[in-house]
């Protein structure tokens, strides 16, 4: 790992961009509202639909009382819903902790507990694998039920924590994530 870190760290240092993911999406939505932003085997979303749907979920998260830098687990399949969840979490000023759908349920539960996540974004189907704990479940496959009308406008600072990755996590060593959380910015 150290060799890889040195390899990718070598070379010219770049200035961190001023725009974060949410600001990048807003700009793309203004320029290309009807262009396809993301798609999967089931469906697709234009930039405008992605922006609006992530705004609606961010509004819902905020209505549940999340605060800046709160941690939210996202336990979902790699699809459109996952992207909406990630962007909404960032718009709400929170930190997302992605967990792959293939992760054993005991590991998912341990990460949820260890991370101190206030919420878990998942689907009804995947939620059957989870133990109930203090982390409230929000179902991504029921997004159409969310309140409409919220439009994200609060800037998320590029220096804000964006996500935490649990790597080589074992149930015996749950003290902290194994990777360093990156700042909230998008390098293009």
PDB file of C-alpha atoms in Angstrom:
ATOM      1  CA  UNK A   1       0.000   0.000   0.000  1.00  0.00           C
ATOM      2  CA  UNK A   2       2.821   2.412   0.825  1.00  0.00           C
ATOM      3  CA  UNK A   3       4.398   1.838  -2.617  1.00  0.00           C
ATOM      4  CA  UNK A   4       1.076   2.607  -4.319  1.00  0.00           C
ATOM      5  CA  UNK A   5       0.640   5.712  -2.212  1.00  0.00           C
ATOM      6  CA  UNK A   6       4.109   6.975  -3.169  1.00  0.00           C
ATOM      7  CA  UNK A   7       3.470   6.128  -6.845  1.00  0.00           C
ATOM      8  CA  UNK A   8       0.199   8.045  -7.022  1.00  0.00           C
ATOM      9  CA  UNK A   9       1.501  10.906  -4.878  1.00  0.00           C
ATOM     10  CA  UNK A  10       4.547  11.540  -7.073  1.00  0.00           C
ATOM     11  CA  UNK A  11       4.527  14.290  -9.624  1.00  0.00           C
ATOM     12  CA  UNK A  12       3.085  17.746  -9.868  1.00  0.00           C
ATOM     13  CA  UNK A  13       0.905  18.845  -6.968  1.00  0.00           C
ATOM     14  CA  UNK A  14      -2.533  20.035  -7.990  1.00  0.00           C
ATOM     15  CA  UNK A  15      -4.589  22.781  -6.464  1.00  0.00           C
ATOM     16  CA  UNK A  16      -7.803  21.429  -4.957  1.00  0.00           C
ATOM     17  CA  UNK A  17     -10.798  22.440  -7.048  1.00  0.00           C
ATOM     18  CA  UNK A  18     -13.168  25.020  -5.655  1.00  0.00           C
ATOM     19  CA  UNK A  19     -16.253  23.001  -6.658  1.00  0.00           C
ATOM     20  CA  UNK A  20     -17.555  20.008  -4.793  1.00  0.00           C
ATOM     21  CA  UNK A  21     -19.723  17.246  -6.261  1.00  0.00           C
ATOM     22  CA  UNK A  22     -22.981  19.075  -5.469  1.00  0.00           C
ATOM     23  CA  UNK A  23     -21.830  22.276  -7.161  1.00  0.00           C
ATOM     24  CA  UNK A  24     -20.613  20.302 -10.167  1.00  0.00           C
ATOM     25  CA  UNK A  25     -24.049  18.673 -10.491  1.00  0.00           C
ATOM     26  CA  UNK A  26     -25.809  22.074 -10.261  1.00  0.00           C
ATOM     27  CA  UNK A  27     -23.627  23.453 -13.048  1.00  0.00           C
ATOM     28  CA  UNK A  28     -24.210  20.379 -15.241  1.00  0.00           C
ATOM     29  CA  UNK A  29     -27.961  20.627 -14.553  1.00  0.00           C
ATOM     30  CA  UNK A  30     -28.002  24.263 -15.683  1.00  0.00           C
ATOM     31  CA  UNK A  31     -26.085  23.455 -18.892  1.00  0.00           C
ATOM     32  CA  UNK A  32     -27.552  20.048 -19.771  1.00  0.00           C
ATOM     33  CA  UNK A  33     -30.855  19.566 -17.886  1.00  0.00           C
ATOM     34  CA  UNK A  34     -32.275  16.983 -20.299  1.00  0.00           C
ATOM     35  CA  UNK A  35     -29.084  15.007 -20.956  1.00  0.00           C
ATOM     36  CA  UNK A  36     -28.754  11.578 -19.375  1.00  0.00           C
ATOM     37  CA  UNK A  37     -26.603  11.857 -16.241  1.00  0.00           C
ATOM     38  CA  UNK A  38     -26.728   8.242 -15.061  1.00  0.00           C
ATOM     39  CA  UNK A  39     -28.275   4.966 -16.122  1.00  0.00           C
ATOM     40  CA  UNK A  40     -28.400   1.338 -15.065  1.00  0.00           C
ATOM     41  CA  UNK A  41     -30.159  -1.834 -16.186  1.00  0.00           C
ATOM     42  CA  UNK A  42     -33.479  -0.618 -14.803  1.00  0.00           C
ATOM     43  CA  UNK A  43     -33.621   3.062 -15.692  1.00  0.00           C
ATOM     44  CA  UNK A  44     -31.926   6.385 -16.135  1.00  0.00           C
ATOM     45  CA  UNK A  45     -32.011   9.945 -14.855  1.00  0.00           C
ATOM     46  CA  UNK A  46     -31.305  13.205 -16.590  1.00  0.00           C
ATOM     47  CA  UNK A  47     -29.201  15.819 -14.808  1.00  0.00           C
ATOM     48  CA  UNK A  48     -32.399  17.635 -13.845  1.00  0.00           C
ATOM     49  CA  UNK A  49     -34.036  14.471 -12.481  1.00  0.00           C
ATOM     50  CA  UNK A  50     -30.880  13.508 -10.585  1.00  0.00           C
ATOM     51  CA  UNK A  51     -30.626  16.991  -9.095  1.00  0.00           C
ATOM     52  CA  UNK A  52     -34.301  17.110  -8.099  1.00  0.00           C
ATOM     53  CA  UNK A  53     -34.391  13.582  -6.694  1.00  0.00           C
ATOM     54  CA  UNK A  54     -31.219  14.140  -4.649  1.00  0.00           C
ATOM     55  CA  UNK A  55     -32.667  17.466  -3.416  1.00  0.00           C
ATOM     56  CA  UNK A  56     -35.818  15.652  -2.268  1.00  0.00           C
ATOM     57  CA  UNK A  57     -33.845  12.985  -0.402  1.00  0.00           C
ATOM     58  CA  UNK A  58     -31.531  15.627   1.131  1.00  0.00           C
ATOM     59  CA  UNK A  59     -34.619  17.490   2.337  1.00  0.00           C
ATOM     60  CA  UNK A  60     -35.964  14.306   3.881  1.00  0.00           C
ATOM     61  CA  UNK A  61     -32.649  13.629   5.625  1.00  0.00           C
ATOM     62  CA  UNK A  62     -32.592  17.176   7.017  1.00  0.00           C
ATOM     63  CA  UNK A  63     -36.214  16.836   8.194  1.00  0.00           C
ATOM     64  CA  UNK A  64     -35.097  13.787  10.198  1.00  0.00           C
ATOM     65  CA  UNK A  65     -32.646  16.024  12.062  1.00  0.00           C
ATOM     66  CA  UNK A  66     -29.288  15.137  10.522  1.00  0.00           C
ATOM     67  CA  UNK A  67     -26.597  17.732  11.034  1.00  0.00           C
ATOM     68  CA  UNK A  68     -23.429  18.674   9.181  1.00  0.00           C
ATOM     69  CA  UNK A  69     -20.867  15.856   9.261  1.00  0.00           C
ATOM     70  CA  UNK A  70     -23.322  13.268  10.642  1.00  0.00           C
ATOM     71  CA  UNK A  71     -22.553   9.815   9.285  1.00  0.00           C
ATOM     72  CA  UNK A  72     -24.963   7.927   7.049  1.00  0.00           C
ATOM     73  CA  UNK A  73     -24.466   4.333   5.924  1.00  0.00           C
ATOM     74  CA  UNK A  74     -25.496   3.554   2.353  1.00  0.00           C
ATOM     75  CA  UNK A  75     -26.107  -0.189   1.962  1.00  0.00           C
ATOM     76  CA  UNK A  76     -27.312  -0.540  -1.609  1.00  0.00           C
ATOM     77  CA  UNK A  77     -26.784  -2.058  -5.012  1.00  0.00           C
ATOM     78  CA  UNK A  78     -24.662  -0.206  -7.563  1.00  0.00           C
ATOM     79  CA  UNK A  79     -27.436   1.543  -9.441  1.00  0.00           C
ATOM     80  CA  UNK A  80     -29.177   4.892  -9.923  1.00  0.00           C
ATOM     81  CA  UNK A  81     -30.544   4.827  -6.351  1.00  0.00           C
ATOM     82  CA  UNK A  82     -27.004   4.577  -4.972  1.00  0.00           C
ATOM     83  CA  UNK A  83     -25.885   7.695  -6.858  1.00  0.00           C
ATOM     84  CA  UNK A  84     -28.975   9.609  -5.700  1.00  0.00           C
ATOM     85  CA  UNK A  85     -28.240   8.550  -2.101  1.00  0.00           C
ATOM     86  CA  UNK A  86     -24.593   9.621  -2.273  1.00  0.00           C
ATOM     87  CA  UNK A  87     -25.383  13.047  -3.733  1.00  0.00           C
ATOM     88  CA  UNK A  88     -28.280  13.613  -1.310  1.00  0.00           C
ATOM     89  CA  UNK A  89     -26.074  12.725   1.648  1.00  0.00           C
ATOM     90  CA  UNK A  90     -23.479  15.252   0.496  1.00  0.00           C
ATOM     91  CA  UNK A  91     -26.153  17.907  -0.110  1.00  0.00           C
ATOM     92  CA  UNK A  92     -27.355  17.392   3.462  1.00  0.00           C
ATOM     93  CA  UNK A  93     -23.775  18.088   4.573  1.00  0.00           C
ATOM     94  CA  UNK A  94     -23.311  14.546   5.862  1.00  0.00           C
ATOM     95  CA  UNK A  95     -20.638  11.888   5.469  1.00  0.00           C
ATOM     96  CA  UNK A  96     -21.550   8.720   3.589  1.00  0.00           C
ATOM     97  CA  UNK A  97     -20.251   5.260   4.381  1.00  0.00           C
ATOM     98  CA  UNK A  98     -20.837   2.988   1.369  1.00  0.00           C
ATOM     99  CA  UNK A  99     -21.273  -0.739   1.973  1.00  0.00           C
ATOM    100  CA  UNK A 100     -21.561  -3.180  -0.929  1.00  0.00           C
ATOM    101  CA  UNK A 101     -24.662  -5.347  -1.149  1.00  0.00           C
ATOM    102  CA  UNK A 102     -22.418  -8.436  -1.106  1.00  0.00           C
ATOM    103  CA  UNK A 103     -21.040  -7.600   2.320  1.00  0.00           C
ATOM    104  CA  UNK A 104     -21.997 -10.195   4.976  1.00  0.00           C
ATOM    105  CA  UNK A 105     -24.756  -8.952   7.276  1.00  0.00           C
ATOM    106  CA  UNK A 106     -22.581  -9.365  10.396  1.00  0.00           C
ATOM    107  CA  UNK A 107     -19.994  -7.018   8.865  1.00  0.00           C
ATOM    108  CA  UNK A 108     -22.645  -4.502   7.790  1.00  0.00           C
ATOM    109  CA  UNK A 109     -24.071  -4.442  11.309  1.00  0.00           C
ATOM    110  CA  UNK A 110     -20.604  -4.043  12.850  1.00  0.00           C
ATOM    111  CA  UNK A 111     -19.766  -1.129  10.524  1.00  0.00           C
ATOM    112  CA  UNK A 112     -23.111   0.542  11.238  1.00  0.00           C
ATOM    113  CA  UNK A 113     -22.423   0.281  14.971  1.00  0.00           C
ATOM    114  CA  UNK A 114     -18.737   1.256  14.775  1.00  0.00           C
ATOM    115  CA  UNK A 115     -19.310   4.269  12.520  1.00  0.00           C
ATOM    116  CA  UNK A 116     -21.932   5.824  14.769  1.00  0.00           C
ATOM    117  CA  UNK A 117     -24.193   6.318  11.738  1.00  0.00           C
ATOM    118  CA  UNK A 118     -27.463   8.106  12.501  1.00  0.00           C
ATOM    119  CA  UNK A 119     -29.215   6.662   9.433  1.00  0.00           C
ATOM    120  CA  UNK A 120     -28.877   3.774   7.009  1.00  0.00           C
ATOM    121  CA  UNK A 121     -30.051   4.258   3.434  1.00  0.00           C
ATOM    122  CA  UNK A 122     -30.961   0.897   1.893  1.00  0.00           C
ATOM    123  CA  UNK A 123     -33.750  -0.960   0.089  1.00  0.00           C
ATOM    124  CA  UNK A 124     -36.611  -2.961   1.567  1.00  0.00           C
ATOM    125  CA  UNK A 125     -35.044  -6.187   0.253  1.00  0.00           C
ATOM    126  CA  UNK A 126     -31.545  -5.515   1.625  1.00  0.00           C
ATOM    127  CA  UNK A 127     -32.927  -4.312   4.970  1.00  0.00           C
ATOM    128  CA  UNK A 128     -34.006  -7.887   5.755  1.00  0.00           C
ATOM    129  CA  UNK A 129     -30.310  -8.711   6.258  1.00  0.00           C
ATOM    130  CA  UNK A 130     -29.813  -5.999   8.897  1.00  0.00           C
ATOM    131  CA  UNK A 131     -30.214  -6.081  12.630  1.00  0.00           C
ATOM    132  CA  UNK A 132     -32.265  -3.275  14.060  1.00  0.00           C
ATOM    133  CA  UNK A 133     -30.070  -0.836  15.939  1.00  0.00           C
ATOM    134  CA  UNK A 134     -30.034   2.859  16.739  1.00  0.00           C
ATOM    135  CA  UNK A 135     -29.477   3.674  13.066  1.00  0.00           C
ATOM    136  CA  UNK A 136     -32.847   4.435  11.473  1.00  0.00           C
ATOM    137  CA  UNK A 137     -33.548   2.809   8.084  1.00  0.00           C
ATOM    138  CA  UNK A 138     -34.572   4.890   5.052  1.00  0.00           C
ATOM    139  CA  UNK A 139     -35.693   2.910   1.998  1.00  0.00           C
ATOM    140  CA  UNK A 140     -34.254   4.126  -1.315  1.00  0.00           C
ATOM    141  CA  UNK A 141     -36.818   2.148  -3.306  1.00  0.00           C
ATOM    142  CA  UNK A 142     -39.568   4.292  -1.793  1.00  0.00           C
ATOM    143  CA  UNK A 143     -38.143   7.663  -2.877  1.00  0.00           C
ATOM    144  CA  UNK A 144     -41.334   8.665  -4.683  1.00  0.00           C
ATOM    145  CA  UNK A 145     -42.918   9.135  -1.245  1.00  0.00           C
ATOM    146  CA  UNK A 146     -40.565  11.975  -0.362  1.00  0.00           C
ATOM    147  CA  UNK A 147     -41.630  15.572   0.069  1.00  0.00           C
ATOM    148  CA  UNK A 148     -41.048  17.721  -3.019  1.00  0.00           C
ATOM    149  CA  UNK A 149     -39.954  21.307  -3.176  1.00  0.00           C
ATOM    150  CA  UNK A 150     -36.572  21.442  -1.416  1.00  0.00           C
ATOM    151  CA  UNK A 151     -33.800  22.882  -3.580  1.00  0.00           C
ATOM    152  CA  UNK A 152     -30.253  22.552  -2.348  1.00  0.00           C
ATOM    153  CA  UNK A 153     -28.414  25.840  -2.069  1.00  0.00           C
ATOM    154  CA  UNK A 154     -26.141  25.574   0.966  1.00  0.00           C
ATOM    155  CA  UNK A 155     -22.481  25.327   0.062  1.00  0.00           C
ATOM    156  CA  UNK A 156     -20.654  22.279   1.354  1.00  0.00           C
ATOM    157  CA  UNK A 157     -17.080  23.279   2.079  1.00  0.00           C
ATOM    158  CA  UNK A 158     -14.466  21.456  -0.019  1.00  0.00           C
ATOM    159  CA  UNK A 159     -12.612  20.690   3.212  1.00  0.00           C
ATOM    160  CA  UNK A 160     -15.631  18.886   4.698  1.00  0.00           C
ATOM    161  CA  UNK A 161     -15.418  15.157   5.142  1.00  0.00           C
ATOM    162  CA  UNK A 162     -17.238  13.406   2.263  1.00  0.00           C
ATOM    163  CA  UNK A 163     -16.995   9.686   2.954  1.00  0.00           C
ATOM    164  CA  UNK A 164     -15.423   6.933   5.020  1.00  0.00           C
ATOM    165  CA  UNK A 165     -14.327   3.614   3.566  1.00  0.00           C
ATOM    166  CA  UNK A 166     -14.032   0.573   5.809  1.00  0.00           C
ATOM    167  CA  UNK A 167     -11.339  -1.614   4.273  1.00  0.00           C
ATOM    168  CA  UNK A 168     -10.066  -4.944   5.602  1.00  0.00           C
ATOM    169  CA  UNK A 169     -12.592  -4.608   8.386  1.00  0.00           C
ATOM    170  CA  UNK A 170     -12.840  -7.509  10.802  1.00  0.00           C
ATOM    171  CA  UNK A 171     -15.191  -8.003  13.683  1.00  0.00           C
ATOM    172  CA  UNK A 172     -12.198  -8.253  16.018  1.00  0.00           C
ATOM    173  CA  UNK A 173     -10.781  -4.852  15.065  1.00  0.00           C
ATOM    174  CA  UNK A 174     -13.622  -2.380  14.991  1.00  0.00           C
ATOM    175  CA  UNK A 175     -11.772   0.539  16.519  1.00  0.00           C
ATOM    176  CA  UNK A 176     -11.543   2.693  13.382  1.00  0.00           C
ATOM    177  CA  UNK A 177     -11.719   2.662   9.583  1.00  0.00           C
ATOM    178  CA  UNK A 178      -8.582   1.504   7.838  1.00  0.00           C
ATOM    179  CA  UNK A 179      -8.459   4.285   5.260  1.00  0.00           C
ATOM    180  CA  UNK A 180      -8.149   8.018   5.671  1.00  0.00           C
ATOM    181  CA  UNK A 181     -11.364   9.890   4.849  1.00  0.00           C
ATOM    182  CA  UNK A 182     -10.896  12.279   1.913  1.00  0.00           C
ATOM    183  CA  UNK A 183     -12.121  15.856   1.737  1.00  0.00           C
ATOM    184  CA  UNK A 184     -15.328  16.723  -0.072  1.00  0.00           C
ATOM    185  CA  UNK A 185     -14.152  17.761  -3.532  1.00  0.00           C
ATOM    186  CA  UNK A 186     -14.239  16.603  -7.105  1.00  0.00           C
ATOM    187  CA  UNK A 187     -11.051  16.617  -9.158  1.00  0.00           C
ATOM    188  CA  UNK A 188     -11.726  16.636 -12.891  1.00  0.00           C
TER     189      UNK A 188
END
